[in-house]
Amino acid sequence: MTRAQRIRGLLALAIVAMSLYVAMSVPVHLGLDLRGGTQIVLETRPTAGEDAGPDTVDRTVEVLRGRVDALGVAEPSIVRSGGDRIVVELPGVQDPAEAAEVLGRTARLSFHHVLGTATDATATAADAAAGPRPDPSRPPVLPDESGQLLRLDAAVLTGKDVEEAAARFDPQSGAGWHVTVEFKDAGRDRWAGLTGEAACRPTGDPARRVAIVLDDRIISSPQVDPSVSCGTGIGGGSTQINGAFDDGEARELALLINGGALPVPVETVEQRTVGPTLGARAITASVWAAAVGSTLTALFVIAVYRILGLLAAVALVCYGLISYAALAALGATLTLPGLAGFVLAIGMAVDANVLVLERAREEYAAHHRPTPRSALAAGFRNALSAIADSNITTLIAAALLFLLASGPVRGFGVTLGIGVLASMVSALVITRALADLAVARPGLRRRPHLTGIAHTGTVRDRLARRNPRLMRHPRRWLAASAAALVLAGAGIVLRGLDFGVEFTGGRQVEYATATPVDPDRARAALADAGFPHAVVQTSGENRLTVRTGQLTTAQANAVGAAVGDLTSRADRLRDETIGPSLGKELRRGALIALAVALGAQLVYLAARFRLLLGTAAVAALAHDIVILVGVFAWLGKPVDGVFLAALLTVIGYSVNDSVVVFDRLRELTRHADKERETRFRDLAGRALQQTLPRTVNTGTGAALILTALAGFGGDSLTDFALALLIGLAVGTYSSMFTATPLAVVLQERRR
């Protein structure tokens, strides 16, 4: 064993051991779509004159953290997103309306002198609507608890003067639930001065009252007790807020006061709620999909490549371990699309192993009486550039998902990127270390046929016998691609695209019903309930999805009641609300992501190959995008964030195939330049024919994984797996019969 082989073996052992340690000691953080709970995205909306800088957003985060802690939520997450957004994750919270109400309240608390009732000309409707901060030349006017308008002086104390607030119940005094407020430092003196000045007014005079204002609303305006001395005021620095509260209202008010006021108002632009049972089913379904798909893929690889295929299957297991450990070590959040990306990357991890073993077969067949060891070394050496280029293109797609997407789709980009890097480590380090050890055994040296690389393989043998000359008529292939584009474009124009709530804004609620519900009957029931434009879809086993515009809490309850009347039980599994501004932003972001993805692929391919080949590959990518979108239009499937993740993944996979073909074409062109005897069309046909066995084997492995994902992944992943299966078929076709013939035609036209 050479020194390089020993180093690779020790490195592989160290990577596996470290990954095993991390996987056993560091848990992976599950997203809310897997463990259940509520995610709320808040956007700061400063008014004129308010600071909108990063420090203000940071202070807002701290206030929200105090409110969430007071709610008693286990393991909450509150992080900034961009310049003006805050993402709040509340595991286990199934009432998003209540959570959003508590988080979104600005909680501006202030204490005012009451100057008198507003019964004269100053009590206009404009005064009442202006709130406690109107034109400073006139005192603010607000209605009290009974609706009577009061003129208030400027605030004497604010929420910053409060030490602590607590909800209490006093059955003896008849006050019921109330909130006690303790002031701190100078606030004690200000409270004494405020009540002392009011105490100088006669009993019954409105000016003897003190108004307590929360978020532009008088919540209490009591008269100062006659026992309080004029000028002395209430000592002790405490007061009591009475407002005919129930226990929940009293506790919520105390929570808001203790948490402090938000520096700027915030608005809920996105809200998602997932039931815990849906997340548990998704995890179980994905585990089954990974187990079944990985087993089928491993059996296929072993059947094709024998002993070395078995070692590649062992490396796939190590790949899964490395990916999981990397997710745990980075503290990444594993979401439902991320889990699907993890399963998909298993299929893509097969590709690097197949590339190496196919090149080793070619090397073994090209030389007289070679050894498996030398053929394998040459296979790793010759496949390195194709492995690097194909994986880098997929990493570009993953990076774009992380940079341009949000929420679960961004999590998909993280897991996909980790999976690609782990697949390279598994193929180039672990598989090679195991293969070097195996082919050095005397038993395999005497029986090279057991290695799986001592023969050319069934696909290559048939191609050699028939010599199909695939690029004899390149324009015929392009005509077939053009026909597919026309058919897909017709679906987009005639059927239109069913954009999901993420791109249109609105509310989407998914129910699990006790019995199947007819969608037409559900539409009629919702129309009778006042929602004639609601979109109703059914899927899987007793699943019903309702998509509408923006809804209030009462309207959402009405939708739930209408659905509940159609069956004996309707459990809410998922509840998503997207603001119209965010929906517009996501649509724009999706288009930007696609444009940047195509541009990035073109730049990379032009740098690695030639502009001609890069243009052909990017044109094939555009072909794949249009066809995949068109198929979804014909099928009436929703185009949402998960579909976008699948689409960008197809881009990475499709260009992966094109890169392998063009890498071989570049190699053949380099040799042909020396021989000066072969046309570009013939070279392209030979490159396509030589890489076809790899394309078939890799596509079969990925198809096994995706079929398992579609069959076992449940309703949540069915559309995702369907998009990837369609993209796999279209991408495989286009890399061979769109990108390559287009490169031939462009080359001949240039000449």
XYZ file of C-alpha atoms in Angstrom:
751
model
C 0.000 0.000 0.000
C 1.405 3.365 -1.031
C 1.745 6.379 1.242
C -1.118 8.185 -0.556
C -3.393 5.196 -0.032
C -2.552 5.062 3.666
C -3.318 8.772 4.014
C -6.663 8.350 2.228
C -7.538 5.387 4.449
C -6.726 7.292 7.646
C -8.620 10.359 6.392
C -11.693 8.247 5.560
C -11.564 6.599 8.987
C -11.234 9.967 10.733
C -14.175 11.471 8.799
C -16.446 8.516 9.571
C -15.436 8.434 13.254
C -15.940 12.173 13.709
C -19.297 12.060 11.906
C -20.434 9.160 14.090
C -19.460 11.067 17.236
C -21.297 14.243 16.153
C -24.380 12.307 15.043
C -24.628 10.554 18.413
C -23.944 13.616 20.569
C -25.521 16.596 18.753
C -29.246 16.550 17.902
C -30.523 18.039 14.654
C -32.932 20.954 15.044
C -36.255 20.122 13.375
C -38.258 22.811 11.622
C -41.805 23.591 12.641
C -43.200 21.740 9.623
C -41.726 18.553 11.131
C -42.371 19.034 14.856
C -45.481 21.207 14.724
C -46.025 24.774 15.836
C -46.410 28.290 14.488
C -44.022 30.480 12.523
C -44.758 34.213 12.290
C -42.814 36.640 10.104
C -43.103 40.234 11.325
C -42.074 43.318 9.373
C -41.253 46.604 11.090
C -43.350 49.519 9.837
C -41.921 52.736 11.307
C -44.093 55.826 10.957
C -42.873 59.281 10.037
C -40.216 60.507 12.417
C -39.454 57.060 13.888
C -36.035 55.479 13.625
C -35.918 52.557 11.167
C -32.265 51.575 11.575
C -30.823 48.177 12.508
C -30.604 49.150 16.192
C -34.363 49.659 16.261
C -34.945 46.193 14.791
C -32.564 44.707 17.366
C -34.512 46.385 20.199
C -37.721 45.039 18.694
C -36.257 41.524 18.728
C -35.424 41.868 22.419
C -38.944 43.058 23.289
C -40.455 40.163 21.328
C -38.128 37.724 23.091
C -39.441 38.964 26.442
C -43.032 38.494 25.323
C -42.357 34.992 23.987
C -40.600 34.015 27.212
C -43.627 35.214 29.145
C -45.845 33.004 26.961
C -43.955 29.977 28.284
C -43.144 28.486 24.855
C -40.465 25.785 24.948
C -37.427 26.327 22.682
C -38.683 29.390 20.784
C -36.593 30.978 18.028
C -36.537 34.726 17.305
C -34.112 35.898 14.610
C -33.725 38.806 12.239
C -34.271 38.177 8.536
C -32.935 40.839 6.232
C -33.105 44.480 7.177
C -36.637 44.832 8.521
C -38.082 41.354 9.170
C -38.153 39.153 12.255
C -38.926 35.426 12.140
C -40.545 33.997 15.288
C -40.894 30.216 15.671
C -43.155 28.930 18.436
C -43.032 25.114 18.700
C -46.237 23.547 19.937
C -48.345 26.734 19.581
C -51.476 25.855 17.599
C -53.401 29.142 17.991
C -51.626 31.541 15.615
C -54.207 34.310 16.041
C -53.536 34.608 19.766
C -49.759 34.464 19.307
C -49.827 37.080 16.530
C -52.017 39.362 18.658
C -49.605 39.251 21.577
C -46.502 39.688 19.416
C -47.915 42.378 17.135
C -49.242 44.727 19.816
C -47.013 47.789 20.066
C -47.875 48.015 23.819
C -47.297 51.757 24.098
C -48.382 52.455 27.661
C -48.794 56.012 28.932
C -50.423 57.845 31.886
C -52.150 61.222 31.356
C -53.932 64.017 33.215
C -57.551 64.296 32.097
C -58.161 67.938 31.210
C -61.912 67.514 30.825
C -64.588 66.101 28.588
C -64.527 66.968 24.927
C -68.013 68.412 24.485
C -67.099 71.610 22.697
C -65.944 72.248 19.142
C -62.559 70.721 19.824
C -64.152 67.249 20.111
C -64.242 66.515 16.412
C -64.096 63.138 14.802
C -60.630 63.974 13.580
C -59.512 64.554 17.171
C -60.882 61.190 18.285
C -59.198 59.365 15.408
C -55.875 61.123 15.854
C -54.901 59.153 18.982
C -52.769 60.373 21.850
C -50.174 61.967 19.572
C -52.091 64.465 17.365
C -51.125 67.977 16.387
C -49.203 69.252 19.471
C -51.116 72.535 19.351
C -54.258 70.681 20.528
C -54.587 68.155 23.375
C -55.292 64.535 22.339
C -58.888 63.350 22.455
C -59.822 59.710 23.083
C -63.009 57.887 24.148
C -62.988 56.377 27.629
C -64.370 52.957 28.611
C -67.969 54.156 28.250
C -67.378 55.968 24.959
C -67.244 59.500 26.382
C -64.575 61.647 24.744
C -61.855 62.944 27.070
C -59.238 65.618 26.434
C -55.868 64.418 27.699
C -52.735 66.266 28.653
C -49.314 65.099 27.500
C -48.089 61.787 28.920
C -46.509 62.057 32.371
C -45.333 58.420 32.584
C -44.720 55.713 29.973
C -44.088 51.991 29.993
C -40.390 52.673 30.588
C -41.253 53.870 34.102
C -42.885 50.528 35.006
C -40.959 48.118 37.240
C -43.409 45.201 37.124
C -47.012 44.403 36.281
C -49.022 41.414 37.549
C -52.520 40.036 36.955
C -54.408 39.527 40.204
C -57.881 38.484 41.342
C -59.583 40.098 44.357
C -62.950 38.487 45.156
C -63.478 40.539 48.347
C -63.404 44.057 46.912
C -65.452 43.088 43.872
C -62.742 44.374 41.539
C -62.373 40.920 40.004
C -59.402 40.513 37.716
C -57.154 43.562 37.562
C -53.542 44.453 36.873
C -51.260 45.964 39.498
C -48.444 48.178 38.257
C -45.277 48.968 40.228
C -43.251 52.034 39.174
C -39.489 52.387 39.439
C -37.037 55.180 40.234
C -38.299 58.594 39.088
C -41.559 57.014 37.989
C -42.640 56.785 41.625
C -42.348 60.558 42.049
C -44.097 61.248 38.749
C -46.985 58.972 39.738
C -47.320 60.766 43.087
C -47.270 64.146 41.323
C -49.847 63.030 38.736
C -52.315 61.722 41.325
C -51.603 64.606 43.723
C -52.541 67.179 41.081
C -55.743 65.279 40.187
C -56.666 65.011 43.888
C -56.916 68.819 44.045
C -60.010 68.691 41.844
C -63.470 68.234 43.411
C -65.101 64.824 43.417
C -67.011 64.223 40.180
C -64.879 66.649 38.170
C -63.525 64.873 35.053
C -60.161 66.512 35.765
C -59.912 64.355 38.916
C -59.424 61.339 36.640
C -56.177 59.785 35.422
C -56.223 58.124 31.971
C -54.165 54.990 31.350
C -53.663 54.566 27.581
C -52.449 51.423 25.811
C -51.889 51.535 22.053
C -54.013 54.662 21.450
C -56.893 53.334 23.579
C -57.967 54.333 27.097
C -58.089 51.076 29.026
C -58.807 52.679 32.397
C -59.592 56.222 33.573
C -60.334 56.040 37.311
C -61.014 58.969 39.600
C -58.458 59.533 42.328
C -59.878 58.287 45.625
C -61.142 61.028 48.015
C -58.713 59.763 50.667
C -55.760 60.974 48.574
C -54.447 64.371 49.714
C -54.143 67.289 47.312
C -50.537 67.758 46.245
C -49.350 64.605 48.039
C -50.697 61.965 45.693
C -50.541 58.208 45.967
C -47.324 57.047 47.551
C -45.647 53.691 47.284
C -45.223 53.922 43.527
C -48.008 51.529 42.541
C -51.458 51.602 40.951
C -54.197 49.255 39.903
C -55.726 49.007 36.416
C -59.375 47.949 36.379
C -61.081 47.222 33.110
C -63.650 44.459 33.620
C -60.973 41.981 32.530
C -61.294 38.233 32.477
C -58.290 36.174 33.551
C -56.863 35.868 30.017
C -57.140 39.588 29.274
C -55.559 40.523 32.600
C -52.621 38.172 32.078
C -52.122 39.349 28.493
C -52.089 42.997 29.579
C -49.573 42.248 32.320
C -47.436 40.339 29.805
C -47.442 43.269 27.359
C -46.553 45.799 30.046
C -43.721 43.645 31.398
C -42.387 42.919 27.912
C -42.197 46.604 27.139
C -43.340 48.611 24.168
C -42.135 47.842 20.669
C -39.883 50.638 19.387
C -41.832 50.655 16.096
C -45.094 49.049 14.970
C -44.845 45.613 13.338
C -47.111 43.846 10.861
C -47.567 40.110 10.331
C -46.631 39.372 6.692
C -46.427 35.580 6.920
C -47.867 33.017 9.287
C -47.647 29.212 9.172
C -49.100 26.686 11.553
C -48.478 22.939 11.270
C -50.094 20.318 13.462
C -47.753 17.921 15.269
C -49.349 14.840 13.690
C -48.601 16.097 10.168
C -44.939 16.634 11.014
C -44.646 13.186 12.627
C -46.206 11.548 9.562
C -43.859 13.472 7.272
C -40.803 12.272 9.202
C -42.013 8.659 9.167
C -42.825 8.837 5.450
C -39.453 10.370 4.586
C -37.577 7.758 6.653
C -39.422 5.005 4.821
C -38.696 6.669 1.478
C -34.998 6.996 2.349
C -34.774 3.382 3.567
C -36.601 1.845 0.607
C -34.979 4.095 -1.995
C -31.472 3.619 -0.592
C -31.933 -0.161 -0.423
C -33.143 -0.355 -4.024
C -30.328 1.905 -5.194
C -27.730 -0.131 -3.300
C -29.050 -3.383 -4.792
C -28.958 -1.866 -8.269
C -25.382 -0.623 -7.860
C -24.269 -4.009 -6.502
C -25.960 -5.836 -9.392
C -24.191 -3.653 -11.957
C -20.753 -3.209 -10.351
C -20.463 -6.282 -8.056
C -17.743 -5.984 -5.368
C -16.959 -2.356 -6.131
C -20.695 -1.695 -6.243
C -20.975 -3.154 -2.741
C -18.226 -0.830 -1.551
C -20.006 2.103 -3.213
C -23.166 1.125 -1.295
C -21.164 1.169 1.956
C -19.886 4.615 0.993
C -23.505 5.725 0.480
C -24.261 4.732 4.077
C -21.240 6.778 5.161
C -22.522 9.629 3.012
C -25.800 9.631 4.941
C -23.890 9.673 8.222
C -21.645 12.554 7.101
C -24.614 14.618 5.860
C -26.535 14.139 9.091
C -23.491 15.036 11.189
C -22.834 18.153 9.097
C -26.432 19.317 9.603
C -26.118 18.793 13.348
C -22.696 20.456 13.615
C -23.781 23.557 11.661
C -26.961 23.886 13.708
C -29.014 23.828 10.510
C -32.787 23.475 10.748
C -34.118 20.393 8.985
C -37.399 21.234 7.250
C -39.737 19.067 5.202
C -38.290 20.145 1.821
C -34.847 19.848 3.422
C -35.615 16.276 4.400
C -36.657 15.610 0.820
C -33.431 17.234 -0.386
C -31.509 14.916 1.922
C -33.247 11.898 0.354
C -32.664 13.244 -3.160
C -28.958 13.817 -2.528
C -28.599 10.078 -1.846
C -29.531 9.471 -5.471
C -27.141 12.181 -6.642
C -24.369 10.694 -4.492
C -24.535 7.612 -6.695
C -23.455 9.698 -9.677
C -19.847 10.257 -8.606
C -19.375 6.529 -7.928
C -20.910 5.609 -11.282
C -18.675 8.106 -13.103
C -15.550 6.586 -11.545
C -16.539 2.975 -12.141
C -17.584 3.588 -15.744
C -14.285 5.313 -16.495
C -12.470 2.394 -14.865
C -14.376 -0.003 -17.145
C -13.335 2.010 -20.178
C -9.731 2.004 -19.003
C -9.809 -1.748 -18.426
C -11.273 -2.400 -21.894
C -8.859 -0.012 -23.676
C -5.638 -1.690 -22.482
C -4.381 -5.221 -22.996
C -4.318 -7.259 -19.761
C -4.508 -4.365 -17.294
C -4.936 -4.893 -13.568
C -8.103 -3.806 -11.753
C -5.905 -1.654 -9.560
C -4.443 0.365 -12.443
C -7.833 0.631 -14.166
C -9.429 1.913 -10.973
C -6.701 4.507 -10.418
C -7.139 5.729 -13.984
C -10.919 5.832 -13.488
C -10.605 8.150 -10.464
C -8.078 10.298 -12.288
C -10.109 10.670 -15.499
C -13.464 11.204 -13.766
C -12.230 13.918 -11.397
C -12.923 16.890 -13.689
C -16.451 15.700 -14.551
C -17.222 15.056 -10.863
C -15.970 18.500 -9.857
C -17.788 20.378 -12.644
C -21.088 18.525 -12.238
C -21.163 18.967 -8.457
C -20.180 22.622 -8.619
C -23.138 23.340 -10.894
C -25.457 21.721 -8.335
C -23.792 23.738 -5.564
C -24.575 26.893 -7.534
C -28.273 25.967 -7.504
C -28.101 25.197 -3.772
C -26.377 28.523 -3.057
C -29.049 30.410 -5.001
C -31.755 28.692 -2.973
C -30.038 29.775 0.228
C -29.463 33.359 -0.884
C -32.699 34.111 -2.745
C -35.332 31.881 -1.134
C -36.798 31.881 2.357
C -38.338 29.549 4.902
C -38.468 25.825 4.107
C -37.130 26.289 0.571
C -34.013 27.902 1.998
C -33.622 24.884 4.272
C -33.784 22.694 1.191
C -30.861 24.620 -0.293
C -28.806 24.055 2.876
C -29.381 20.295 2.980
C -28.846 19.946 -0.769
C -25.535 21.808 -0.577
C -24.380 19.718 2.378
C -25.456 16.583 0.520
C -23.444 17.493 -2.582
C -20.278 18.139 -0.569
C -20.803 14.941 1.422
C -21.279 12.948 -1.797
C -17.920 14.165 -3.118
C -16.222 13.189 0.144
C -17.921 9.803 0.107
C -16.920 9.051 -3.516
C -13.421 10.537 -3.685
C -12.232 9.615 -0.183
C -14.271 6.775 1.317
C -15.092 4.826 -1.854
C -11.518 5.159 -3.066
C -10.034 4.065 0.255
C -12.282 0.984 0.327
C -11.707 0.217 -3.362
C -7.913 0.535 -3.051
C -8.002 -1.901 -0.166
C -10.226 -4.352 -2.060
C -8.410 -4.469 -5.422
C -5.112 -5.045 -3.628
C -6.399 -8.407 -2.305
C -4.849 -11.429 -4.074
C -8.285 -13.055 -4.480
C -9.615 -10.180 -6.579
C -6.410 -9.932 -8.594
C -6.917 -13.562 -9.611
C -10.663 -13.058 -10.259
C -10.953 -9.590 -11.829
C -14.487 -10.290 -13.084
C -15.703 -10.018 -9.478
C -14.597 -6.391 -9.268
C -17.302 -5.239 -11.682
C -14.909 -3.245 -13.893
C -13.313 -6.119 -15.840
C -16.072 -5.992 -18.457
C -17.646 -3.191 -20.434
C -21.252 -3.622 -19.279
C -24.513 -4.436 -21.034
C -25.385 -0.907 -22.211
C -21.943 -0.228 -23.681
C -21.835 -3.644 -25.406
C -25.154 -3.027 -27.121
C -24.106 0.448 -28.220
C -20.862 -0.933 -29.602
C -22.677 -3.599 -31.603
C -25.280 -1.268 -33.075
C -23.259 1.965 -33.364
C -26.423 4.128 -33.539
C -24.594 7.354 -34.603
C -26.805 9.461 -32.373
C -25.737 12.797 -33.882
C -26.289 11.812 -37.522
C -29.420 14.025 -37.694
C -29.124 16.606 -34.884
C -31.931 18.803 -36.240
C -34.415 15.976 -35.827
C -33.693 15.903 -32.103
C -34.075 19.675 -31.946
C -37.426 19.428 -33.752
C -38.649 16.951 -31.137
C -37.533 19.342 -28.377
C -39.290 22.241 -30.113
C -42.510 20.205 -30.323
C -42.291 19.475 -26.589
C -41.783 23.197 -25.929
C -44.848 24.107 -27.974
C -46.975 21.556 -26.119
C -45.748 22.804 -22.726
C -46.241 26.436 -23.721
C -49.798 25.628 -24.791
C -50.493 24.285 -21.308
C -49.189 27.491 -19.728
C -51.261 29.697 -22.063
C -54.470 27.649 -22.142
C -54.627 26.256 -18.617
C -52.670 28.950 -16.806
C -50.584 28.489 -13.676
C -52.129 27.767 -10.291
C -49.852 29.890 -8.129
C -49.788 28.851 -4.494
C -50.578 31.172 -1.628
C -46.851 31.925 -1.232
C -46.861 33.789 -4.549
C -50.359 35.290 -4.532
C -50.819 36.175 -0.877
C -53.828 35.058 1.117
C -54.601 32.160 3.400
C -54.368 28.414 2.858
C -55.713 25.858 5.314
C -55.312 22.088 4.975
C -57.737 19.748 6.751
C -57.760 16.017 7.426
C -61.380 14.888 7.206
C -62.960 11.763 8.676
C -64.522 10.883 5.298
C -63.793 11.949 1.715
C -65.289 15.334 0.832
C -66.478 16.147 -2.670
C -64.681 19.356 -3.761
C -67.749 20.732 -5.598
C -69.840 20.265 -2.472
C -67.144 22.011 -0.438
C -67.053 24.952 -2.880
C -70.816 25.325 -2.629
C -70.703 25.240 1.183
C -67.969 27.881 1.267
C -69.882 30.065 -1.206
C -72.933 29.889 1.064
C -70.708 30.881 3.996
C -69.616 34.025 2.132
C -66.475 32.802 0.345
C -67.504 32.344 -3.314
C -63.936 32.709 -4.626
C -62.348 30.081 -2.364
C -60.179 27.524 -4.197
C -60.782 23.958 -3.003
C -58.509 20.995 -3.736
C -58.494 17.410 -2.505
C -55.487 15.110 -2.303
C -54.415 11.805 -0.819
C -56.444 10.153 1.883
C -59.193 12.509 3.023
C -57.192 15.718 2.615
C -58.932 18.991 1.788
C -57.156 22.289 1.087
C -58.931 25.653 1.037
C -57.200 28.728 -0.396
C -58.711 32.189 -0.032
C -57.694 35.815 0.216
C -56.748 37.473 3.481
C -59.063 36.415 6.343
C -59.778 37.761 9.776
C -59.923 35.364 12.712
C -63.735 35.310 12.561
C -63.699 34.578 8.827
C -61.165 31.776 9.314
C -63.423 30.260 11.948
C -66.333 30.489 9.511
C -64.320 28.605 6.876
C -63.493 25.912 9.431
C -67.135 25.640 10.438
C -68.233 25.282 6.805
C -65.734 22.483 6.242
C -66.677 20.844 9.535
C -70.328 20.667 8.459
C -69.335 18.487 5.483
C -67.931 15.630 7.574
C -67.997 14.286 11.101
C -64.485 15.541 11.862
C -62.123 18.028 10.195
C -58.721 18.468 11.834
C -56.633 21.456 10.796
C -53.234 20.173 9.700
C -51.671 23.282 8.210
C -52.538 26.980 8.251
C -50.564 29.498 6.186
C -51.087 33.232 5.789
C -49.019 35.304 3.371
C -49.413 39.069 3.111
C -49.934 40.530 -0.381
C -46.686 42.469 -0.254
C -44.731 39.340 0.673
C -46.462 37.316 -2.053
C -45.439 39.897 -4.632
C -41.915 39.864 -3.277
C -41.735 36.062 -3.447
C -42.929 36.068 -7.071
C -40.263 38.599 -7.944
C -37.675 36.592 -5.996
C -38.615 33.417 -7.867
C -38.066 35.078 -11.232
C -34.793 36.566 -10.028
C -33.690 33.141 -8.746
C -34.366 31.537 -12.128
C -32.640 34.323 -14.066
C -29.612 34.314 -11.775
C -29.448 30.496 -11.894
C -29.340 30.487 -15.703
C -26.825 33.335 -15.770
C -24.578 31.685 -13.185
C -24.642 28.383 -15.071
C -23.754 30.157 -18.331
C -20.830 32.007 -16.769
C -19.446 28.878 -15.122
C -19.824 26.670 -18.200
C -18.351 29.328 -20.490
C -15.347 29.569 -18.167
C -14.880 25.794 -17.868
C -15.654 24.882 -21.472
C -16.466 27.246 -24.314
C -19.153 29.877 -24.758
C -20.724 27.710 -27.463
C -21.106 24.723 -25.130
C -22.218 26.928 -22.268
C -24.915 28.498 -24.452
C -26.145 25.062 -25.542
C -26.314 23.838 -21.921
C -28.197 26.931 -20.693
C -30.633 26.692 -23.628
C -31.304 23.085 -22.584
C -31.936 24.308 -19.022
C -34.492 26.836 -20.274
C -36.078 23.999 -22.269
C -36.362 21.900 -19.078
C -37.890 24.777 -17.094
C -40.595 25.489 -19.676
C -41.519 21.815 -20.049
C -41.686 21.187 -16.293
C -43.843 24.284 -15.722
C -46.019 23.304 -18.685
C -46.585 19.780 -17.371
C -47.673 21.202 -14.009
C -50.019 23.582 -15.848
C -51.635 20.695 -17.751
C -51.948 18.656 -14.532
C -53.385 21.586 -12.561
C -50.729 21.213 -9.854
C -49.899 24.221 -7.636
C -46.799 26.275 -8.373
C -45.498 27.139 -4.903
C -42.257 27.394 -2.949
C -41.728 23.638 -2.871
C -42.164 23.531 -6.658
C -39.553 26.292 -6.937
C -37.147 24.155 -4.911
C -37.795 21.228 -7.244
C -37.343 23.448 -10.292
C -33.966 24.761 -9.173
C -32.921 21.216 -8.286
C -33.831 20.096 -11.800
C -31.649 22.908 -13.134
C -28.709 21.583 -11.123
C -29.355 17.979 -12.146
C -29.882 18.789 -15.823
C -26.702 20.805 -16.165
C -24.959 18.011 -14.250
C -25.789 15.637 -17.124
C -24.766 18.154 -19.778
C -21.440 18.755 -18.031
C -20.580 15.037 -18.110
C -21.238 14.870 -21.877
C -19.364 18.102 -22.620
C -16.445 17.048 -20.422
C -16.040 13.933 -22.573
C -16.482 16.021 -25.735
C -13.711 18.354 -24.578
C -11.440 15.373 -23.969
C -12.168 13.897 -27.413
C -11.705 17.295 -29.089
C -8.294 17.673 -27.471
C -7.132 14.397 -28.988
C -8.824 15.109 -32.330
C -6.965 18.416 -32.628
C -3.788 16.401 -32.702
C -5.109 13.873 -35.229
C -6.955 16.444 -37.425
C -9.307 13.791 -38.728
C -12.695 13.909 -36.995
C -15.640 16.264 -37.472
C -17.225 17.962 -34.447
C -20.527 16.167 -35.161
C -18.835 12.772 -34.974
C -16.973 13.726 -31.811
C -20.230 14.828 -30.179
C -21.850 11.518 -31.158
C -18.931 9.551 -29.705
C -19.016 11.599 -26.465
C -22.736 10.957 -26.148
C -22.338 7.251 -26.838
C -19.447 6.834 -24.373
C -21.271 8.599 -21.521
C -24.639 6.958 -22.143
C -23.966 3.985 -19.776
C -23.229 6.424 -16.961
C -26.385 8.413 -17.787
C -28.559 5.287 -17.736
C -27.117 3.960 -14.468
C -27.185 7.308 -12.676
C -30.705 8.055 -13.879
C -31.881 4.638 -12.730
C -30.423 5.168 -9.256
C -32.003 8.620 -8.922
C -35.326 7.340 -10.292
C -35.402 4.588 -7.651
C -34.937 7.168 -4.899
C -37.577 9.539 -6.305
C -40.067 6.742 -6.937
C -39.698 5.697 -3.300
C -40.159 9.346 -2.274
C -43.334 9.614 -4.369
C -44.673 6.291 -3.094
C -43.771 6.585 0.585
C -43.303 10.335 1.062
C -46.974 11.040 1.732
C -49.143 13.866 0.428
C -46.713 16.542 1.612
C -43.957 15.325 -0.717
C -45.941 13.860 -3.625
C -45.905 16.997 -5.799
C -42.258 17.586 -4.935
C -41.273 14.046 -5.970
C -43.461 14.281 -9.085
C -41.732 17.487 -10.181
C -38.325 15.895 -9.669
C -39.287 12.720 -11.552
C -40.525 14.784 -14.489
C -37.428 16.943 -14.279
C -35.193 13.853 -14.145
C -36.707 12.466 -17.338
C -36.711 15.817 -19.147
C -33.226 16.744 -17.921
C -31.748 13.419 -18.967
C -33.312 13.754 -22.428
C -32.294 17.378 -22.903
C -28.674 16.849 -21.882
C -28.335 14.223 -24.600
C -30.775 15.285 -27.306
C -31.136 19.046 -26.822
C -27.856 20.439 -25.495
C -25.578 18.196 -27.593
C -27.385 18.566 -30.961
C -27.737 22.307 -30.363
C -23.978 22.518 -29.790
C -23.420 20.640 -33.071
C -25.743 22.945 -35.031
C -24.207 26.095 -33.522
C -20.685 24.846 -34.266
C -21.516 24.038 -37.891
C -23.297 27.352 -38.429
C -20.327 29.223 -36.995
C -18.022 27.445 -39.438
